Coordinates of C-alpha atoms in Angstrom, one line a residue:
M156 CA 3.2 -2.9 7.6
A157 CA 1.8 -5.6 5.5
V158 CA -1.1 -6.6 7.7
K159 CA -3.1 -8.8 5.4
S160 CA -6.5 -10.4 5.4
R161 CA -4.8 -13.7 5.2
G162 CA -3.2 -13.0 8.6
I163 CA -6.0 -12.1 10.6
L164 CA -15.6 12.3 -8.5
L165 CA -13.0 14.7 -8.3
F166 CA -11.3 14.9 -11.7
L167 CA -11.7 13.5 -15.2
L168 CA -9.6 10.5 -16.1
L169 CA -8.8 10.5 -19.8
S170 CA -8.3 7.3 -21.6
S171 CA -5.7 8.9 -23.9
I172 CA -3.6 9.9 -20.9
F173 CA -4.1 6.5 -19.3
S174 CA -2.6 4.8 -22.3
T175 CA 0.5 7.0 -22.4
S176 CA 1.2 7.5 -18.7
F177 CA 1.4 3.9 -17.6
S178 CA 4.9 2.5 -18.1
D179 CA 5.2 1.0 -21.5
T180 CA 6.0 -2.6 -20.7
D181 CA 7.0 -3.7 -24.2
Q182 CA 9.4 -0.8 -24.6
I183 CA 10.9 -1.4 -21.2
L184 CA 11.3 -5.1 -21.7
N185 CA 12.8 -4.7 -25.2
S186 CA 15.2 -1.9 -24.2
K187 CA 18.6 -3.4 -23.2
K188 CA 20.9 -0.4 -23.5
P189 CA 21.2 1.3 -20.1
T190 CA 20.5 5.1 -20.2
P191 CA 21.8 7.7 -17.9
S192 CA 19.8 8.0 -14.8
T193 CA 20.8 11.3 -13.2
S194 CA 20.3 14.0 -15.9
V195 CA 16.6 13.8 -16.2
H196 CA 14.0 16.6 -16.3
S197 CA 15.1 18.6 -13.2
L198 CA 12.9 16.7 -10.8
A199 CA 9.8 17.3 -12.9
S200 CA 9.1 13.8 -14.1
S201 CA 6.5 11.3 -13.1
F202 CA 5.5 7.8 -14.1
A203 CA 2.7 5.4 -13.3
F204 CA 1.9 1.7 -13.0
Q205 CA -1.4 -0.1 -13.4
I206 CA -2.5 -1.9 -10.2
K207 CA -4.2 -5.3 -10.1
G208 CA -6.0 -6.9 -7.2
N209 CA -8.7 -6.0 -4.6
V210 CA -9.5 -6.1 -0.9
Y211 CA -11.7 -9.2 -1.2
P212 CA -11.3 -12.0 -2.1
I213 CA -7.7 -11.5 -3.3
G214 CA -6.6 -9.5 -0.3
Y215 CA -3.9 -7.3 -1.8
Y216 CA -3.0 -4.9 -4.6
T217 CA 0.0 -5.5 -6.9
V218 CA 2.0 -3.8 -9.7
S219 CA 4.3 -5.4 -12.3
L220 CA 7.8 -4.0 -12.1
A221 CA 10.5 -4.7 -14.6
I222 CA 13.9 -5.5 -13.0
G223 CA 17.3 -6.6 -14.3
N224 CA 19.3 -6.5 -17.6
P225 CA 17.6 -7.8 -19.6
P226 CA 14.5 -6.9 -17.6
R227 CA 11.9 -9.4 -16.3
L228 CA 8.5 -8.6 -14.8
Y229 CA 7.9 -9.2 -11.2
D230 CA 4.4 -8.8 -9.5
L231 CA 4.9 -7.0 -6.2
D232 CA 2.6 -6.2 -3.3
I233 CA 2.4 -2.4 -2.9
D234 CA 3.2 -1.4 0.7
T235 CA 3.3 2.1 2.0
G236 CA 3.8 0.7 5.5
S237 CA 7.4 -0.5 4.8
D238 CA 10.5 0.8 3.1
L239 CA 12.5 -2.1 1.6
T240 CA 11.5 -3.6 -1.7
W241 CA 12.4 -7.2 -1.9
L242 CA 12.0 -10.2 -4.3
Q243 CA 12.0 -13.9 -3.7
C244 CA 15.5 -14.9 -4.6
D245 CA 17.1 -18.0 -6.1
A246 CA 20.0 -18.2 -3.7
P247 CA 18.5 -20.9 -3.1
C248 CA 15.2 -19.9 -1.5
K249 CA 13.4 -21.2 1.6
G250 CA 9.7 -20.4 2.1
C251 CA 9.4 -19.1 -1.5
T252 CA 5.9 -19.4 -3.1
I253 CA 6.6 -19.0 -6.8
P254 CA 8.3 -21.4 -9.3
Q255 CA 12.1 -21.3 -9.4
N256 CA 12.1 -20.0 -13.0
R257 CA 10.3 -16.8 -11.7
L258 CA 12.7 -16.2 -8.8
Y259 CA 15.2 -13.3 -9.0
K260 CA 18.7 -14.5 -9.7
P261 CA 21.6 -12.4 -8.3
R262 CA 24.6 -12.0 -10.6
G263 CA 27.5 -10.5 -8.7
N264 CA 25.5 -7.4 -7.7
V265 CA 25.4 -7.9 -4.0
V266 CA 25.6 -4.7 -1.9
K267 CA 28.6 -4.5 0.5
C268 CA 28.4 -3.3 4.1
V269 CA 30.5 -0.2 3.2
D270 CA 27.6 1.0 0.9
P271 CA 25.6 3.8 2.6
L272 CA 22.4 2.0 1.6
C273 CA 23.3 -0.7 4.1
T274 CA 22.8 1.5 7.1
G275 CA 19.1 1.7 6.1
V276 CA 18.6 -1.9 6.9
Q277 CA 21.2 -2.5 9.7
S278 CA 22.0 -0.7 12.9
A279 CA 25.4 0.8 13.2
P280 CA 27.9 -0.7 13.0
P281 CA 26.3 -2.7 10.2
C282 CA 28.9 -5.5 9.8
A283 CA 32.1 -6.8 11.1
A284 CA 34.0 -6.0 7.9
A285 CA 33.2 -3.4 5.2
N286 CA 33.6 -5.9 2.4
E287 CA 31.0 -8.3 3.8
Q288 CA 27.6 -8.6 2.1
C289 CA 24.8 -6.5 3.5
D290 CA 22.2 -8.7 5.0
Y291 CA 18.6 -7.6 5.9
E292 CA 15.7 -8.9 7.8
V293 CA 12.2 -7.4 7.6
D294 CA 9.5 -8.3 10.1
Y295 CA 5.8 -7.4 9.4
A296 CA 2.9 -6.8 11.7
D297 CA 1.2 -10.0 10.6
H298 CA 4.3 -11.8 11.9
G299 CA 5.6 -12.6 8.4
S300 CA 9.2 -11.9 7.5
S301 CA 11.8 -11.9 4.8
L302 CA 15.5 -12.5 5.3
G303 CA 18.1 -11.9 2.6
V304 CA 20.8 -9.8 1.1
L305 CA 20.7 -6.4 -0.5
V306 CA 21.5 -6.2 -4.2
R307 CA 21.5 -3.4 -6.9
D308 CA 20.1 -3.8 -10.4
Y309 CA 18.4 -1.9 -13.2
I310 CA 14.8 -0.9 -12.7
P311 CA 13.7 0.8 -16.0
V312 CA 10.9 3.3 -16.0
K313 CA 9.1 5.2 -18.7
F314 CA 8.2 8.8 -17.8
T315 CA 5.1 10.7 -18.9
N316 CA 7.1 12.7 -21.4
G317 CA 8.1 9.4 -23.2
S318 CA 11.7 9.3 -22.0
L319 CA 13.1 6.0 -20.6
A320 CA 15.5 5.9 -17.7
R321 CA 17.3 2.8 -16.2
P322 CA 18.4 3.7 -12.7
I323 CA 20.3 1.2 -10.7
L324 CA 18.5 0.8 -7.4
G325 CA 18.9 -1.2 -4.3
F326 CA 16.4 -3.9 -3.1
G327 CA 16.3 -7.1 -1.1
C328 CA 17.0 -10.5 -2.5
G329 CA 15.0 -12.6 0.0
Y330 CA 16.1 -16.2 0.4
D331 CA 14.1 -17.1 3.6
Q332 CA 10.5 -16.1 3.9
T333 CA 7.9 -16.9 6.6
H334 CA 4.2 -16.8 6.1
P335 CA 2.2 -17.4 9.3
G336 CA -1.6 -17.9 9.3
Q337 CA -4.0 -20.4 8.0
N338 CA -4.5 -18.9 4.6
P339 CA -2.0 -19.5 1.8
P340 CA 0.6 -16.8 1.2
P341 CA 0.2 -14.6 -1.9
S342 CA 1.5 -15.6 -5.3
T343 CA 3.4 -12.4 -5.7
A344 CA 7.2 -12.3 -6.2
G345 CA 7.7 -9.9 -3.3
V346 CA 7.0 -6.5 -1.8
L347 CA 7.3 -3.0 -3.2
G348 CA 8.3 -0.9 -0.2
L349 CA 6.9 2.7 -0.6
G350 CA 7.7 4.1 2.8
N351 CA 9.7 7.3 3.4
G352 CA 12.9 5.7 4.6
K353 CA 16.2 5.9 2.7
T354 CA 16.0 2.3 1.4
S355 CA 12.6 2.8 -0.3
I356 CA 12.4 3.0 -4.1
V357 CA 10.9 6.5 -4.0
S358 CA 13.7 7.8 -1.8
Q359 CA 16.3 6.3 -4.1
L360 CA 14.7 7.7 -7.3
H361 CA 14.5 11.1 -5.6
S362 CA 18.1 11.1 -4.6
L363 CA 19.1 10.4 -8.2
G364 CA 17.2 13.5 -9.3
L365 CA 14.6 11.6 -11.3
I366 CA 11.3 12.5 -9.4
R367 CA 9.9 14.6 -6.7
N368 CA 9.7 12.7 -3.4
V369 CA 6.0 12.1 -3.9
I370 CA 4.0 8.9 -4.5
G371 CA 0.3 8.2 -4.7
H372 CA -2.2 5.5 -5.4
C373 CA -5.8 5.1 -6.4
L374 CA -7.4 1.8 -5.4
S375 CA -10.6 1.0 -7.2
G376 CA -13.5 -0.6 -5.2
R377 CA -14.1 -2.6 -8.4
G378 CA -10.6 -3.9 -8.3
G379 CA -7.4 -2.5 -9.9
G380 CA -6.3 1.1 -9.9
F381 CA -3.0 2.9 -10.4
L382 CA 0.2 3.8 -8.6
F383 CA 2.3 6.9 -9.4
F384 CA 5.7 8.3 -8.6
G385 CA 6.3 12.1 -8.8
D386 CA 3.9 15.0 -8.5
Q387 CA 2.4 15.4 -11.9
F388 CA -0.8 13.4 -11.1
I389 CA -1.8 15.4 -8.0
P390 CA -5.2 17.1 -8.7
Q391 CA -5.0 20.9 -8.8
S392 CA -8.0 21.3 -6.5
G393 CA -10.2 19.3 -4.1
V394 CA -7.4 17.6 -2.2
V395 CA -7.7 17.4 1.6
W396 CA -4.3 17.6 3.3
T397 CA -3.0 16.6 6.8
P398 CA 0.6 16.7 8.1
I399 CA 2.7 13.6 8.5
F400 CA 4.2 13.0 12.0
Q401 CA 7.9 13.5 11.8
S402 CA 10.0 11.0 13.7
S403 CA 13.7 10.1 13.5
S404 CA 13.0 6.5 14.8
V405 CA 9.9 5.4 12.9
Q406 CA 9.4 5.9 9.2
H407 CA 5.7 5.6 8.6
Y408 CA 3.0 7.7 7.0
K409 CA 1.6 8.5 10.4
T410 CA -0.9 11.3 11.0
G411 CA -3.5 12.5 13.4
P412 CA -5.0 13.1 15.9
A413 CA -8.4 12.3 14.5
D414 CA -11.9 12.0 16.0
L415 CA -14.4 9.5 14.7
L416 CA -17.8 10.6 13.7
F417 CA -20.7 8.2 13.3
D418 CA -23.5 9.3 10.9
G419 CA -22.1 12.8 11.3
K420 CA -22.3 12.8 15.0
P421 CA -19.3 12.9 17.5
T422 CA -18.4 9.7 19.3
S423 CA -16.2 8.7 22.3
V424 CA -13.4 7.8 19.9
K425 CA -11.1 10.7 19.8
G426 CA -7.4 11.5 19.3
L427 CA -6.6 8.5 17.1
E428 CA -3.1 8.5 15.6
L429 CA -3.3 6.7 12.2
I430 CA -0.9 5.1 9.8
F431 CA -1.8 5.0 6.1
D432 CA -0.8 1.6 5.0
S433 CA -1.5 0.1 1.5
G434 CA 0.1 -3.1 2.7
S435 CA -2.9 -3.7 5.0
S436 CA -6.0 -5.1 3.4
Y437 CA -8.2 -3.9 6.3
T438 CA -8.4 -1.0 8.7
Y439 CA -7.4 -1.6 12.3
F440 CA -8.4 0.3 15.4
N441 CA -7.1 -0.2 18.9
S442 CA -9.4 -2.3 21.1
R443 CA -11.0 0.6 22.9
A444 CA -11.9 2.4 19.7
H445 CA -12.9 -0.8 18.0
K446 CA -15.3 -1.8 20.8
A447 CA -16.9 1.7 20.7
L448 CA -17.4 1.4 16.9
V449 CA -18.9 -2.1 17.1
D450 CA -21.3 -1.0 19.8
L451 CA -22.4 2.0 17.7
I452 CA -23.0 -0.2 14.7
T453 CA -24.7 -2.9 16.8
N454 CA -27.1 -0.5 18.4
D455 CA -27.8 1.2 15.0
I456 CA -28.8 -2.0 13.1
K457 CA -31.2 -3.2 15.8
G458 CA -34.5 -3.8 14.2
K459 CA -33.0 -4.2 10.8
P460 CA -33.0 -7.6 9.0
L461 CA -29.5 -8.5 10.0
T462 CA -28.3 -11.1 12.5
R463 CA -24.8 -12.2 13.4
A464 CA -23.3 -14.8 11.1
T465 CA -21.0 -16.6 13.5
A466 CA -20.4 -19.5 11.1
D467 CA -18.7 -17.1 8.6
S468 CA -15.0 -17.0 9.5
S469 CA -14.0 -14.6 6.7
L470 CA -13.7 -11.8 9.2
P471 CA -14.3 -11.6 13.0
I472 CA -17.7 -9.8 12.8
C473 CA -20.2 -10.7 10.1
W474 CA -24.0 -10.4 9.6
K475 CA -26.5 -12.3 7.5
G476 CA -29.7 -11.2 6.0
P477 CA -33.0 -12.9 5.0
K478 CA -31.2 -14.0 1.9
A479 CA -27.6 -14.0 0.7
F480 CA -26.2 -10.6 -0.3
K481 CA -24.8 -10.5 -3.8
S482 CA -23.0 -7.2 -3.5
L483 CA -22.4 -4.2 -1.2
H484 CA -25.2 -2.4 -3.0
D485 CA -27.6 -4.8 -1.4
V486 CA -26.7 -4.0 2.2
T487 CA -25.0 -0.6 2.6
G488 CA -28.3 1.1 3.2
N489 CA -28.4 -0.6 6.5
F490 CA -25.2 1.0 7.7
K491 CA -24.2 4.6 8.5
P492 CA -21.2 6.5 7.1
L493 CA -18.1 7.2 9.2
V494 CA -15.8 10.2 9.2
L495 CA -12.4 10.7 10.6
S496 CA -11.9 14.3 11.5
F497 CA -8.3 15.4 11.7
T498 CA -8.3 18.0 14.4
K499 CA -5.0 19.7 13.6
S500 CA -6.0 20.5 10.0
K501 CA -8.8 22.8 9.0
N502 CA -11.7 21.0 7.3
S503 CA -9.6 17.8 7.0
L504 CA -12.1 15.0 6.8
L505 CA -11.6 11.4 5.6
Q506 CA -15.0 10.1 4.5
V507 CA -15.5 6.4 5.2
P508 CA -18.8 5.3 3.7
P509 CA -20.1 1.8 4.3
E510 CA -18.4 0.7 1.1
A511 CA -15.1 1.6 2.7
Y512 CA -15.5 -0.5 5.8
L513 CA -17.7 -3.5 4.7
I514 CA -17.2 -6.5 2.5
V515 CA -19.6 -9.1 1.2
T516 CA -18.2 -12.6 1.4
K517 CA -18.5 -15.6 -0.8
H518 CA -21.1 -16.9 1.7
G519 CA -23.4 -13.9 1.0
N520 CA -22.8 -12.3 4.4
V521 CA -21.6 -8.7 5.1
C522 CA -18.6 -8.3 7.4
L523 CA -16.9 -5.4 9.2
G524 CA -13.6 -4.6 7.6
I525 CA -12.4 -2.5 10.6
L526 CA -10.7 -5.0 12.9
D527 CA -9.3 -5.0 16.4
G528 CA -5.6 -4.3 16.0
T529 CA -4.8 -5.0 19.7
E530 CA -5.9 -8.6 19.3
I531 CA -3.2 -9.2 16.6
G532 CA -0.4 -7.5 18.5
L533 CA -0.6 -3.9 17.1
G534 CA -1.1 -2.5 20.6
N535 CA -2.4 1.1 20.4
I536 CA -1.5 1.4 16.7
N537 CA -4.3 2.3 14.3
I538 CA -4.1 1.6 10.6
I539 CA -6.0 3.0 7.6
G540 CA -5.9 0.0 5.2
D541 CA -6.9 -0.6 1.6
I542 CA -10.6 -1.0 2.4
S543 CA -10.9 2.6 3.6
L544 CA -8.6 4.0 0.9
Q545 CA -10.7 2.7 -2.0
D546 CA -12.0 5.1 -4.7
K547 CA -9.7 7.9 -3.4
I548 CA -6.5 9.2 -4.9
V549 CA -4.1 9.2 -1.9
I550 CA -0.9 11.3 -2.1
Y551 CA 2.1 10.9 0.1
D552 CA 4.2 14.1 -0.2
N553 CA 7.5 13.5 1.5
E554 CA 8.8 16.9 0.5
K555 CA 6.0 18.9 2.2
Q556 CA 5.5 16.2 4.8
Q557 CA 1.8 15.8 4.2
I558 CA -0.8 13.2 3.1
G559 CA -3.6 14.2 0.9
W560 CA -6.7 12.5 -0.6
A561 CA -9.7 13.2 -2.8
S562 CA -12.6 11.1 -4.1
A563 CA -11.8 9.7 -7.5
K564 CA -12.6 7.2 -10.2
C565 CA -9.5 5.0 -10.2
D566 CA -9.5 4.0 -13.9
G567 CA -6.3 5.8 -14.7
P568 CA -4.1 8.8 -13.9
S569 CA -4.7 12.3 -15.2
K570 CA -1.8 14.8 -15.2
S571 CA -2.6 18.0 -13.3

């Protein structure tokens, strides 16, 4: 969904595996001979990327993806809340935020309307004529957008077993971007759409027989982490699972209903339907649930050395202490843990400690990272964003239609 801040220890992680399971950038960039993409490993392969970024102050997490022939690296914002991957495109480009020499340059590889992939971005009938180019437009919840044309190009990947594949995948070449809000847009080259629709990279890789239809990420609270494709990095035990809502009209990682617990006790917030969205820096509750949470926190911190910091505009609700806070460690003892209890799954609990819903700003104040989604136009939609997904391995299993998570150190992936 790409709702950004700018718009409003389960398993052992071995360094030896870390170094071999991340895509070997040098080998990928230096490999120019395309290799077959459809005869690989009987759907048993996986690969991983190192993640850069943080919730605050950067406001997003990115991976570097090699694209083209010869391949070039592009930093992309990882987004499980949308399907289409797109790059800022030299076509020429309006609203682009990176230098022209870093823009993607199409070379006769535009997708035509007759291509089945085109139906994933356009309603039927997609075009007036089958030989027309396939245009797309993506609108995000923060009111940003990308307009462009679909293209296909090589996206080389290195699997955990050392083999290199160079599938030709479809993505957007965005030549008109909008970035609303007071803060500057990110310096990334585009968005890596990781949703479960037919245009997503994971769906295309699965249709080629390269991976299981599974992705996952581990976002470190210290910054960085890893993103993986395929099922080889799923821990063998300790994962909590809950089913994904199946809908023919909406392709999101939506689950629920869930009840909110405050310090282990039930609250009035019940029956929340939630979208897991790595494209959102923060978590969003509908206005009723948000007000109830704010009231609980406000009543709980009465008598503690915290007062509202109304001058800090980093987020809508902030508090200051007797002196500036240097880190979350200085302040989390003043706040209670939250839990989301998924009522249709046995013992399915998402632990949300204070570290997973608070930030400390550059002004030394602490701010609530669970925001009112209704105020920004989300209506009754509730989003679990990056802040609440930190220090967890989160798995999106599109084959079994379930989302899983477990506490983890997010230093690097470990094969199960």
